[in-house]
mmCIF file of C-alpha atoms in Angstrom:
data_model
loop_
_atom_site.group_PDB
_atom_site.id
_atom_site.type_symbol
_atom_site.label_atom_id
_atom_site.label_comp_id
_atom_site.label_asym_id
_atom_site.label_seq_id
_atom_site.Cartn_x
_atom_site.Cartn_y
_atom_site.Cartn_z
ATOM 1 C CA UNK A 1 -19.074 -41.857 30.221
ATOM 2 C CA UNK A 2 -17.551 -38.893 28.582
ATOM 3 C CA UNK A 3 -13.974 -40.179 28.551
ATOM 4 C CA UNK A 4 -15.274 -43.413 27.007
ATOM 5 C CA UNK A 5 -16.704 -41.512 24.412
ATOM 6 C CA UNK A 6 -13.545 -39.446 23.604
ATOM 7 C CA UNK A 7 -11.578 -42.648 23.497
ATOM 8 C CA UNK A 8 -13.726 -44.507 21.074
ATOM 9 C CA UNK A 9 -13.783 -41.221 19.021
ATOM 10 C CA UNK A 10 -9.983 -41.156 18.950
ATOM 11 C CA UNK A 11 -9.656 -44.672 18.053
ATOM 12 C CA UNK A 12 -12.469 -44.841 15.570
ATOM 13 C CA UNK A 13 -11.940 -41.383 14.090
ATOM 14 C CA UNK A 14 -11.720 -42.307 10.535
ATOM 15 C CA UNK A 15 -14.936 -44.328 10.521
ATOM 16 C CA UNK A 16 -17.010 -42.048 12.773
ATOM 17 C CA UNK A 17 -15.941 -38.885 11.125
ATOM 18 C CA UNK A 18 -15.736 -36.250 14.029
ATOM 19 C CA UNK A 19 -17.512 -33.936 11.635
ATOM 20 C CA UNK A 20 -16.489 -30.605 13.113
ATOM 21 C CA UNK A 21 -12.884 -31.296 13.350
ATOM 22 C CA UNK A 22 -12.611 -32.590 9.963
ATOM 23 C CA UNK A 23 -14.341 -29.480 8.361
ATOM 24 C CA UNK A 24 -11.924 -27.254 10.339
ATOM 25 C CA UNK A 25 -8.990 -29.416 9.039
ATOM 26 C CA UNK A 26 -10.207 -29.238 5.561
ATOM 27 C CA UNK A 27 -10.669 -25.492 5.733
ATOM 28 C CA UNK A 28 -7.225 -24.962 7.102
ATOM 29 C CA UNK A 29 -5.870 -27.331 4.327
ATOM 30 C CA UNK A 30 -7.884 -25.118 1.732
ATOM 31 C CA UNK A 31 -6.389 -21.877 3.225
ATOM 32 C CA UNK A 32 -3.034 -23.043 3.155
ATOM 33 C CA UNK A 33 -3.504 -24.227 -0.377
ATOM 34 C CA UNK A 34 -4.607 -20.807 -1.292
ATOM 35 C CA UNK A 35 -1.710 -19.192 0.550
ATOM 36 C CA UNK A 36 0.809 -21.337 -1.286
ATOM 37 C CA UNK A 37 -0.761 -20.416 -4.650
ATOM 38 C CA UNK A 38 -1.011 -16.726 -4.000
ATOM 39 C CA UNK A 39 2.817 -16.739 -2.810
ATOM 40 C CA UNK A 40 3.894 -18.777 -5.772
ATOM 41 C CA UNK A 41 2.174 -16.259 -8.130
ATOM 42 C CA UNK A 42 3.617 -13.425 -6.104
ATOM 43 C CA UNK A 43 7.153 -14.784 -6.709
ATOM 44 C CA UNK A 44 6.445 -15.221 -10.444
ATOM 45 C CA UNK A 45 4.768 -11.882 -10.943
ATOM 46 C CA UNK A 46 7.050 -9.647 -9.104
ATOM 47 C CA UNK A 47 10.086 -11.381 -10.842
ATOM 48 C CA UNK A 48 8.488 -10.716 -14.221
ATOM 49 C CA UNK A 49 7.656 -7.033 -13.337
ATOM 50 C CA UNK A 50 11.279 -6.474 -12.128
ATOM 51 C CA UNK A 51 12.817 -8.072 -15.169
ATOM 52 C CA UNK A 52 10.502 -6.574 -17.778
ATOM 53 C CA UNK A 53 11.128 -2.951 -16.410
ATOM 54 C CA UNK A 54 14.844 -3.811 -15.606
ATOM 55 C CA UNK A 55 15.454 -4.801 -19.217
ATOM 56 C CA UNK A 56 13.677 -1.786 -20.653
ATOM 57 C CA UNK A 57 15.800 0.071 -23.094
ATOM 58 C CA UNK A 58 15.155 1.562 -26.626
ATOM 59 C CA UNK A 59 17.419 3.330 -28.771
ATOM 60 C CA UNK A 60 15.870 5.870 -31.258
ATOM 61 C CA UNK A 61 17.649 7.988 -33.970
ATOM 62 C CA UNK A 62 16.275 11.516 -33.361
ATOM 63 C CA UNK A 63 17.003 14.415 -36.013
ATOM 64 C CA UNK A 64 18.247 17.444 -34.072
ATOM 65 C CA UNK A 65 18.916 20.765 -35.704
ATOM 66 C CA UNK A 66 22.461 22.057 -34.240
ATOM 67 C CA UNK A 67 22.673 24.911 -36.359
ATOM 68 C CA UNK A 68 19.640 26.607 -38.237
ATOM 69 C CA UNK A 69 21.322 27.145 -41.444
ATOM 70 C CA UNK A 70 22.524 23.551 -41.695
ATOM 71 C CA UNK A 71 20.353 20.524 -42.089
ATOM 72 C CA UNK A 72 19.368 18.492 -39.093
ATOM 73 C CA UNK A 73 21.553 15.875 -37.572
ATOM 74 C CA UNK A 74 20.630 12.409 -36.660
ATOM 75 C CA UNK A 75 21.702 11.522 -33.190
ATOM 76 C CA UNK A 76 20.887 8.244 -31.606
ATOM 77 C CA UNK A 77 19.044 8.639 -28.148
ATOM 78 C CA UNK A 78 18.942 5.834 -25.646
ATOM 79 C CA UNK A 79 16.046 5.623 -23.156
ATOM 80 C CA UNK A 80 16.848 3.387 -20.152
ATOM 81 C CA UNK A 81 14.826 2.411 -17.189
ATOM 82 C CA UNK A 82 17.504 3.746 -14.479
ATOM 83 C CA UNK A 83 17.437 7.241 -16.033
ATOM 84 C CA UNK A 84 14.291 7.721 -14.168
ATOM 85 C CA UNK A 85 14.268 7.413 -10.283
ATOM 86 C CA UNK A 86 10.643 6.399 -10.019
ATOM 87 C CA UNK A 87 11.461 3.399 -12.269
ATOM 88 C CA UNK A 88 14.638 2.403 -10.147
ATOM 89 C CA UNK A 89 12.315 2.485 -6.971
ATOM 90 C CA UNK A 90 9.867 0.301 -8.852
ATOM 91 C CA UNK A 91 12.220 -2.246 -9.770
ATOM 92 C CA UNK A 92 13.867 -2.521 -6.230
ATOM 93 C CA UNK A 93 10.606 -2.712 -4.732
ATOM 94 C CA UNK A 94 9.514 -5.596 -6.916
ATOM 95 C CA UNK A 95 12.835 -7.441 -6.402
ATOM 96 C CA UNK A 96 12.261 -7.146 -2.599
ATOM 97 C CA UNK A 97 8.732 -8.377 -2.858
ATOM 98 C CA UNK A 98 10.045 -11.441 -4.854
ATOM 99 C CA UNK A 99 12.570 -12.201 -2.274
ATOM 100 C CA UNK A 100 9.990 -11.955 0.505
ATOM 101 C CA UNK A 101 7.458 -13.980 -1.652
ATOM 102 C CA UNK A 102 9.946 -16.854 -2.073
ATOM 103 C CA UNK A 103 11.408 -16.825 1.423
ATOM 104 C CA UNK A 104 7.938 -16.648 2.978
ATOM 105 C CA UNK A 105 6.671 -19.504 0.513
ATOM 106 C CA UNK A 106 9.364 -21.785 1.859
ATOM 107 C CA UNK A 107 8.691 -20.841 5.489
ATOM 108 C CA UNK A 108 4.940 -21.366 5.184
ATOM 109 C CA UNK A 109 5.640 -24.825 3.445
ATOM 110 C CA UNK A 110 8.047 -25.819 6.444
ATOM 111 C CA UNK A 111 6.139 -24.103 9.216
ATOM 112 C CA UNK A 112 2.609 -25.529 8.330
ATOM 113 C CA UNK A 113 0.969 -22.995 10.404
ATOM 114 C CA UNK A 114 2.348 -24.471 13.805
ATOM 115 C CA UNK A 115 4.689 -21.548 14.678
ATOM 116 C CA UNK A 116 2.417 -18.524 15.789
ATOM 117 C CA UNK A 117 5.374 -15.896 15.816
ATOM 118 C CA UNK A 118 6.374 -16.877 12.145
ATOM 119 C CA UNK A 119 2.754 -16.608 11.000
ATOM 120 C CA UNK A 120 2.580 -13.087 12.528
ATOM 121 C CA UNK A 121 5.871 -12.095 11.055
ATOM 122 C CA UNK A 122 4.819 -13.295 7.770
ATOM 123 C CA UNK A 123 1.573 -11.354 7.926
ATOM 124 C CA UNK A 124 3.010 -8.092 8.863
ATOM 125 C CA UNK A 125 5.740 -8.489 6.143
ATOM 126 C CA UNK A 126 3.154 -9.138 3.470
ATOM 127 C CA UNK A 127 1.310 -5.905 4.717
ATOM 128 C CA UNK A 128 4.819 -3.926 4.391
ATOM 129 C CA UNK A 129 5.036 -5.504 0.687
ATOM 130 C CA UNK A 130 1.418 -4.134 -0.047
ATOM 131 C CA UNK A 131 2.735 -0.585 1.048
ATOM 132 C CA UNK A 132 6.013 -1.032 -0.773
ATOM 133 C CA UNK A 133 4.305 -2.250 -3.927
ATOM 134 C CA UNK A 134 1.566 0.123 -4.092
ATOM 135 C CA UNK A 135 4.027 3.230 -3.521
ATOM 136 C CA UNK A 136 6.084 1.807 -6.360
ATOM 137 C CA UNK A 137 3.192 1.396 -8.573
ATOM 138 C CA UNK A 138 1.915 4.969 -7.964
ATOM 139 C CA UNK A 139 5.294 6.386 -8.710
ATOM 140 C CA UNK A 140 6.039 4.421 -11.885
ATOM 141 C CA UNK A 141 2.474 5.246 -13.003
ATOM 142 C CA UNK A 142 2.829 8.986 -12.267
ATOM 143 C CA UNK A 143 5.794 9.112 -14.451
ATOM 144 C CA UNK A 144 4.523 6.928 -16.944
ATOM 145 C CA UNK A 145 1.530 8.843 -17.370
ATOM 146 C CA UNK A 146 3.516 12.025 -17.731
ATOM 147 C CA UNK A 147 5.661 10.217 -20.392
ATOM 148 C CA UNK A 148 2.324 9.499 -22.338
ATOM 149 C CA UNK A 149 0.647 12.781 -21.913
ATOM 150 C CA UNK A 150 3.124 15.495 -20.911
ATOM 151 C CA UNK A 151 2.115 18.676 -19.219
ATOM 152 C CA UNK A 152 2.087 22.103 -20.596
ATOM 153 C CA UNK A 153 1.723 23.915 -17.243
ATOM 154 C CA UNK A 154 5.379 22.654 -16.081
ATOM 155 C CA UNK A 155 6.597 22.451 -19.671
ATOM 156 C CA UNK A 156 7.285 18.747 -19.618
ATOM 157 C CA UNK A 157 6.790 17.330 -23.040
ATOM 158 C CA UNK A 158 5.523 14.024 -23.944
ATOM 159 C CA UNK A 159 8.311 11.413 -24.772
ATOM 160 C CA UNK A 160 6.282 8.216 -25.485
ATOM 161 C CA UNK A 161 5.438 9.366 -29.018
ATOM 162 C CA UNK A 162 9.191 8.985 -29.604
ATOM 163 C CA UNK A 163 9.854 5.940 -27.180
ATOM 164 C CA UNK A 164 6.668 4.161 -27.658
ATOM 165 C CA UNK A 165 8.174 0.618 -27.146
ATOM 166 C CA UNK A 166 9.846 1.830 -24.107
ATOM 167 C CA UNK A 167 6.581 3.129 -22.614
ATOM 168 C CA UNK A 168 4.616 0.047 -23.461
ATOM 169 C CA UNK A 169 7.198 -2.196 -21.804
ATOM 170 C CA UNK A 170 6.964 0.079 -18.648
ATOM 171 C CA UNK A 171 3.165 -0.245 -18.593
ATOM 172 C CA UNK A 172 3.342 -3.904 -18.736
ATOM 173 C CA UNK A 173 5.712 -4.070 -15.893
ATOM 174 C CA UNK A 174 3.271 -1.758 -14.003
ATOM 175 C CA UNK A 175 0.464 -4.256 -14.737
ATOM 176 C CA UNK A 176 2.542 -7.168 -13.511
ATOM 177 C CA UNK A 177 3.209 -5.413 -10.354
ATOM 178 C CA UNK A 178 -0.344 -4.626 -9.871
ATOM 179 C CA UNK A 179 -1.251 -8.316 -10.098
ATOM 180 C CA UNK A 180 1.620 -8.845 -7.393
ATOM 181 C CA UNK A 181 0.280 -6.364 -5.253
ATOM 182 C CA UNK A 182 -3.184 -7.873 -5.546
ATOM 183 C CA UNK A 183 -1.740 -11.256 -4.545
ATOM 184 C CA UNK A 184 -0.184 -9.693 -1.332
ATOM 185 C CA UNK A 185 -3.441 -7.798 -0.580
ATOM 186 C CA UNK A 186 -5.417 -11.073 -0.632
ATOM 187 C CA UNK A 187 -2.913 -12.807 1.400
ATOM 188 C CA UNK A 188 -3.446 -10.185 4.119
ATOM 189 C CA UNK A 189 -7.316 -10.572 3.740
ATOM 190 C CA UNK A 190 -7.043 -14.333 3.847
ATOM 191 C CA UNK A 191 -4.912 -14.039 7.067
ATOM 192 C CA UNK A 192 -7.549 -11.867 8.600
ATOM 193 C CA UNK A 193 -10.315 -14.118 7.784
ATOM 194 C CA UNK A 194 -8.378 -17.193 8.737
ATOM 195 C CA UNK A 195 -7.657 -15.956 12.102
ATOM 196 C CA UNK A 196 -11.337 -14.943 12.456
ATOM 197 C CA UNK A 197 -12.603 -18.407 11.584
ATOM 198 C CA UNK A 198 -9.789 -20.445 13.141
ATOM 199 C CA UNK A 199 -10.693 -19.025 16.576
ATOM 200 C CA UNK B 1 -15.077 -31.859 41.648
ATOM 201 C CA UNK B 2 -14.493 -30.067 38.554
ATOM 202 C CA UNK B 3 -18.045 -28.974 37.927
ATOM 203 C CA UNK B 4 -18.385 -27.895 41.700
ATOM 204 C CA UNK B 5 -15.192 -25.679 41.046
ATOM 205 C CA UNK B 6 -16.815 -24.279 37.961
ATOM 206 C CA UNK B 7 -19.903 -23.404 39.753
ATOM 207 C CA UNK B 8 -18.335 -21.710 42.480
ATOM 208 C CA UNK B 9 -16.160 -19.793 40.288
ATOM 209 C CA UNK B 10 -19.191 -18.648 38.351
ATOM 210 C CA UNK B 11 -21.157 -17.417 41.490
ATOM 211 C CA UNK B 12 -18.074 -16.008 43.398
ATOM 212 C CA UNK B 13 -16.359 -14.562 40.361
ATOM 213 C CA UNK B 14 -16.363 -11.110 41.262
ATOM 214 C CA UNK B 15 -14.886 -11.611 44.776
ATOM 215 C CA UNK B 16 -12.388 -14.302 43.687
ATOM 216 C CA UNK B 17 -11.206 -12.384 40.837
ATOM 217 C CA UNK B 18 -11.347 -14.402 37.807
ATOM 218 C CA UNK B 19 -7.828 -12.935 37.077
ATOM 219 C CA UNK B 20 -7.506 -14.158 33.262
ATOM 220 C CA UNK B 21 -10.826 -12.620 32.335
ATOM 221 C CA UNK B 22 -9.979 -9.386 33.943
ATOM 222 C CA UNK B 23 -6.616 -9.233 32.163
ATOM 223 C CA UNK B 24 -8.370 -10.003 28.840
ATOM 224 C CA UNK B 25 -10.932 -7.237 29.406
ATOM 225 C CA UNK B 26 -7.990 -4.868 30.329
ATOM 226 C CA UNK B 27 -6.271 -5.756 27.102
ATOM 227 C CA UNK B 28 -9.255 -5.416 24.932
ATOM 228 C CA UNK B 29 -9.783 -1.946 26.535
ATOM 229 C CA UNK B 30 -6.231 -0.982 25.856
ATOM 230 C CA UNK B 31 -6.419 -2.208 22.197
ATOM 231 C CA UNK B 32 -9.745 -0.297 21.706
ATOM 232 C CA UNK B 33 -8.235 2.984 23.300
ATOM 233 C CA UNK B 34 -5.229 2.649 20.719
ATOM 234 C CA UNK B 35 -7.709 1.932 17.870
ATOM 235 C CA UNK B 36 -9.618 5.155 18.469
ATOM 236 C CA UNK B 37 -6.635 7.268 19.100
ATOM 237 C CA UNK B 38 -5.138 5.898 15.704
ATOM 238 C CA UNK B 39 -8.278 6.696 13.783
ATOM 239 C CA UNK B 40 -8.756 9.992 15.351
ATOM 240 C CA UNK B 41 -5.254 10.875 14.274
ATOM 241 C CA UNK B 42 -6.062 9.272 10.814
ATOM 242 C CA UNK B 43 -8.881 11.704 10.389
ATOM 243 C CA UNK B 44 -6.909 14.804 11.398
ATOM 244 C CA UNK B 45 -3.772 14.209 9.465
ATOM 245 C CA UNK B 46 -5.581 12.898 6.025
ATOM 246 C CA UNK B 47 -7.798 16.096 6.379
ATOM 247 C CA UNK B 48 -4.809 18.289 6.643
ATOM 248 C CA UNK B 49 -3.033 16.445 3.928
ATOM 249 C CA UNK B 50 -5.728 17.049 1.630
ATOM 250 C CA UNK B 51 -6.343 20.678 2.589
ATOM 251 C CA UNK B 52 -2.662 21.524 2.473
ATOM 252 C CA UNK B 53 -2.318 20.372 -1.086
ATOM 253 C CA UNK B 54 -5.773 21.216 -2.052
ATOM 254 C CA UNK B 55 -4.931 24.963 -1.170
ATOM 255 C CA UNK B 56 -1.564 24.779 -2.794
ATOM 256 C CA UNK B 57 -1.286 27.813 -5.406
ATOM 257 C CA UNK B 58 1.573 29.975 -6.189
ATOM 258 C CA UNK B 59 1.626 32.944 -8.665
ATOM 259 C CA UNK B 60 4.872 34.021 -9.964
ATOM 260 C CA UNK B 61 6.033 36.755 -12.451
ATOM 261 C CA UNK B 62 8.327 35.154 -14.977
ATOM 262 C CA UNK B 63 10.415 36.999 -17.543
ATOM 263 C CA UNK B 64 9.697 35.500 -20.966
ATOM 264 C CA UNK B 65 11.661 36.502 -24.141
ATOM 265 C CA UNK B 66 9.121 36.545 -26.845
ATOM 266 C CA UNK B 67 10.881 38.155 -29.579
ATOM 267 C CA UNK B 68 14.898 38.054 -29.475
ATOM 268 C CA UNK B 69 15.414 41.566 -30.567
ATOM 269 C CA UNK B 70 13.013 42.749 -27.681
ATOM 270 C CA UNK B 71 13.639 42.911 -24.010
ATOM 271 C CA UNK B 72 11.890 40.112 -22.199
ATOM 272 C CA UNK B 73 8.163 40.498 -20.936
ATOM 273 C CA UNK B 74 6.998 39.798 -17.458
ATOM 274 C CA UNK B 75 4.209 37.390 -17.435
ATOM 275 C CA UNK B 76 2.621 36.100 -14.170
ATOM 276 C CA UNK B 77 2.357 32.302 -14.307
ATOM 277 C CA UNK B 78 0.210 30.267 -11.795
ATOM 278 C CA UNK B 79 1.093 27.036 -10.171
ATOM 279 C CA UNK B 80 -1.982 25.214 -9.082
ATOM 280 C CA UNK B 81 -2.408 21.650 -7.595
ATOM 281 C CA UNK B 82 -4.936 20.392 -10.018
ATOM 282 C CA UNK B 83 -2.506 21.083 -12.964
ATOM 283 C CA UNK B 84 -0.754 17.735 -12.127
ATOM 284 C CA UNK B 85 -3.039 14.639 -12.210
ATOM 285 C CA UNK B 86 -0.740 12.814 -9.637
ATOM 286 C CA UNK B 87 -1.696 15.697 -7.158
ATOM 287 C CA UNK B 88 -5.417 15.475 -7.950
ATOM 288 C CA UNK B 89 -5.180 11.601 -7.160
ATOM 289 C CA UNK B 90 -3.191 12.326 -3.902
ATOM 290 C CA UNK B 91 -5.970 14.853 -2.801
ATOM 291 C CA UNK B 92 -8.884 12.658 -3.646
ATOM 292 C CA UNK B 93 -7.058 9.412 -1.976
ATOM 293 C CA UNK B 94 -6.695 11.568 1.212
ATOM 294 C CA UNK B 95 -10.148 12.725 1.131
ATOM 295 C CA UNK B 96 -11.445 9.187 0.799
ATOM 296 C CA UNK B 97 -9.113 8.036 3.682
ATOM 297 C CA UNK B 98 -10.303 10.975 5.834
ATOM 298 C CA UNK B 99 -14.149 9.908 5.117
ATOM 299 C CA UNK B 100 -13.336 6.252 5.976
ATOM 300 C CA UNK B 101 -11.421 7.142 9.213
ATOM 301 C CA UNK B 102 -14.136 9.241 10.286
ATOM 302 C CA UNK B 103 -17.076 6.818 9.742
ATOM 303 C CA UNK B 104 -15.026 3.984 11.015
ATOM 304 C CA UNK B 105 -14.217 5.842 14.365
ATOM 305 C CA UNK B 106 -17.930 6.257 14.749
ATOM 306 C CA UNK B 107 -18.705 2.659 14.099
ATOM 307 C CA UNK B 108 -15.860 1.533 16.509
ATOM 308 C CA UNK B 109 -17.323 3.543 19.243
ATOM 309 C CA UNK B 110 -20.764 2.404 18.632
ATOM 310 C CA UNK B 111 -20.001 -1.289 17.777
ATOM 311 C CA UNK B 112 -17.506 -1.830 20.890
ATOM 312 C CA UNK B 113 -16.198 -4.956 19.082
ATOM 313 C CA UNK B 114 -19.395 -6.909 19.413
ATOM 314 C CA UNK B 115 -20.255 -7.142 15.908
ATOM 315 C CA UNK B 116 -17.574 -9.447 13.982
ATOM 316 C CA UNK B 117 -18.783 -8.706 10.438
ATOM 317 C CA UNK B 118 -18.367 -4.917 11.203
ATOM 318 C CA UNK B 119 -14.984 -5.643 12.653
ATOM 319 C CA UNK B 120 -13.605 -7.559 9.508
ATOM 320 C CA UNK B 121 -15.088 -4.989 6.990
ATOM 321 C CA UNK B 122 -13.337 -2.182 8.985
ATOM 322 C CA UNK B 123 -9.916 -4.152 8.801
ATOM 323 C CA UNK B 124 -10.440 -4.725 5.197
ATOM 324 C CA UNK B 125 -11.259 -1.082 4.448
ATOM 325 C CA UNK B 126 -8.107 0.080 6.635
ATOM 326 C CA UNK B 127 -6.159 -2.296 4.180
ATOM 327 C CA UNK B 128 -7.585 -0.633 1.253
ATOM 328 C CA UNK B 129 -6.490 2.628 2.639
ATOM 329 C CA UNK B 130 -3.115 1.632 3.034
ATOM 330 C CA UNK B 131 -2.939 0.588 -0.506
ATOM 331 C CA UNK B 132 -4.642 3.827 -1.605
ATOM 332 C CA UNK B 133 -2.657 6.144 0.482
ATOM 333 C CA UNK B 134 0.607 4.466 -0.391
ATOM 334 C CA UNK B 135 -0.106 4.848 -4.052
ATOM 335 C CA UNK B 136 -1.007 8.271 -3.647
ATOM 336 C CA UNK B 137 2.141 9.130 -1.752
ATOM 337 C CA UNK B 138 4.132 7.332 -4.488
ATOM 338 C CA UNK B 139 2.719 9.264 -7.435
ATOM 339 C CA UNK B 140 2.798 12.637 -5.535
ATOM 340 C CA UNK B 141 6.458 11.900 -4.392
ATOM 341 C CA UNK B 142 7.610 10.969 -7.898
ATOM 342 C CA UNK B 143 6.065 14.164 -9.635
ATOM 343 C CA UNK B 144 7.439 16.103 -6.667
ATOM 344 C CA UNK B 145 10.951 15.107 -6.865
ATOM 345 C CA UNK B 146 10.864 15.468 -10.564
ATOM 346 C CA UNK B 147 9.905 19.129 -10.000
ATOM 347 C CA UNK B 148 12.643 19.491 -7.506
ATOM 348 C CA UNK B 149 15.409 17.871 -9.690
ATOM 349 C CA UNK B 150 14.255 17.843 -13.141
ATOM 350 C CA UNK B 151 15.443 15.146 -15.622
ATOM 351 C CA UNK B 152 17.888 15.830 -18.386
ATOM 352 C CA UNK B 153 17.326 12.406 -20.252
ATOM 353 C CA UNK B 154 13.536 13.224 -20.923
ATOM 354 C CA UNK B 155 14.217 16.781 -21.142
ATOM 355 C CA UNK B 156 12.054 17.976 -18.178
ATOM 356 C CA UNK B 157 13.296 20.878 -16.449
ATOM 357 C CA UNK B 158 13.026 21.538 -12.782
ATOM 358 C CA UNK B 159 10.386 23.865 -11.651
ATOM 359 C CA UNK B 160 10.787 24.191 -7.962
ATOM 360 C CA UNK B 161 13.533 26.750 -8.413
ATOM 361 C CA UNK B 162 10.737 29.107 -9.599
ATOM 362 C CA UNK B 163 7.948 27.744 -7.556
ATOM 363 C CA UNK B 164 9.598 27.045 -4.195
ATOM 364 C CA UNK B 165 6.560 27.647 -1.992
ATOM 365 C CA UNK B 166 4.316 25.546 -3.976
ATOM 366 C CA UNK B 167 6.858 22.814 -3.801
ATOM 367 C CA UNK B 168 7.342 22.896 -0.124
ATOM 368 C CA UNK B 169 3.544 23.093 0.622
ATOM 369 C CA UNK B 170 3.318 19.748 -1.572
ATOM 370 C CA UNK B 171 6.124 18.158 0.337
ATOM 371 C CA UNK B 172 4.464 19.037 3.705
ATOM 372 C CA UNK B 173 1.155 17.505 2.343
ATOM 373 C CA UNK B 174 3.213 14.299 1.431
ATOM 374 C CA UNK B 175 4.636 14.133 4.951
ATOM 375 C CA UNK B 176 1.128 14.554 6.577
ATOM 376 C CA UNK B 177 -0.269 11.837 4.106
ATOM 377 C CA UNK B 178 2.808 9.464 5.169
ATOM 378 C CA UNK B 179 1.838 9.923 8.916
ATOM 379 C CA UNK B 180 -1.813 8.981 8.024
ATOM 380 C CA UNK B 181 -0.678 5.987 6.105
ATOM 381 C CA UNK B 182 1.218 4.958 9.090
ATOM 382 C CA UNK B 183 -1.747 5.224 11.376
ATOM 383 C CA UNK B 184 -3.746 2.837 8.903
ATOM 384 C CA UNK B 185 -0.827 0.459 8.682
ATOM 385 C CA UNK B 186 -0.683 0.308 12.608
ATOM 386 C CA UNK B 187 -4.436 -0.174 12.712
ATOM 387 C CA UNK B 188 -4.147 -3.391 10.565
ATOM 388 C CA UNK B 189 -1.132 -4.795 12.657
ATOM 389 C CA UNK B 190 -2.998 -4.001 15.675
ATOM 390 C CA UNK B 191 -6.007 -5.853 14.308
ATOM 391 C CA UNK B 192 -3.893 -8.665 13.604
ATOM 392 C CA UNK B 193 -2.239 -8.888 16.884
ATOM 393 C CA UNK B 194 -5.502 -8.380 18.758
ATOM 394 C CA UNK B 195 -7.081 -11.499 16.665
ATOM 395 C CA UNK B 196 -4.219 -13.629 17.581
ATOM 396 C CA UNK B 197 -4.230 -12.420 21.387
ATOM 397 C CA UNK B 198 -8.072 -12.486 21.670
ATOM 398 C CA UNK B 199 -8.517 -15.972 20.661
#
């Protein structure tokens, strides 16, 4: 009797529905859809973050007094992203995240969740990206804020009053990287929920 | 025939072993053991990191030339952790991580993995701790390295040649926080593997 029911369900699956299974398949598709969207966003946002800071450069003519008895001399001073190691780390971290997001996007589309090993590998790499991006954001933000405000205790003067455009571009890059890290964060959360639901 | 086998297995489960189940229970216990050990380590390490940086203070007498024609005057200068906002963020992040680790340790011991909602909540909070700690480490490390090396481009002089003990203590705190973040990272990885295995 049971085997008969199973057979009829297999053959007539489209008409009779097979409710629970359909809901599961629909849920799986929905999750994969979000997964693909988030990875695509991660590729775009991390690329944008790396490029925005990687192209950050500002030349400013600053009046410097060389000899007290002579009038100040105008000297062009250049601010570049690779002058600060925290910004270099930030750009490299975002470039790595971009590469991982692109490869994992292709793997997710090719894999379709059938290979468990690949799924676990992708989750763990996503988690490493969360750590990498947050440390990059932390370091760039710490240096950026120091540039905006300076610190009298360690005698580091603010530099953003002179290099305003440079600092604003760095802030935009940090914002973009923040959105990328959120995407990876949600990917890990999604994977956790997915595992709980699926099984 | 099949139902008979099932019944006999149910009744005689203890004698006949029920191998698969036993292995699963043993695995679960092992995972919970690691979970508890990692959380305990996280409590201790994050507390140590917060305290080591929270007590970081160094007073140094620096010779300052006030008037060029007079000899330099010795002035005591104090370096404190809360002079730098990145260090304040680091201490707060580690204190929050310590609180979460302690509460989640108690919840894990009380819950015993029976309540799925609590398990998911703990995993997501663990993930937030990974993000929080890595951003804290990134910011403290960026400021710390700037203190060690200085930067001629933005005219920030190094300060660790004067406040060596202060900088070394900050470096120790960053190392402790690095170990804490690794513990939380492993907790999330463990939870992911656990979910895959369990089901």
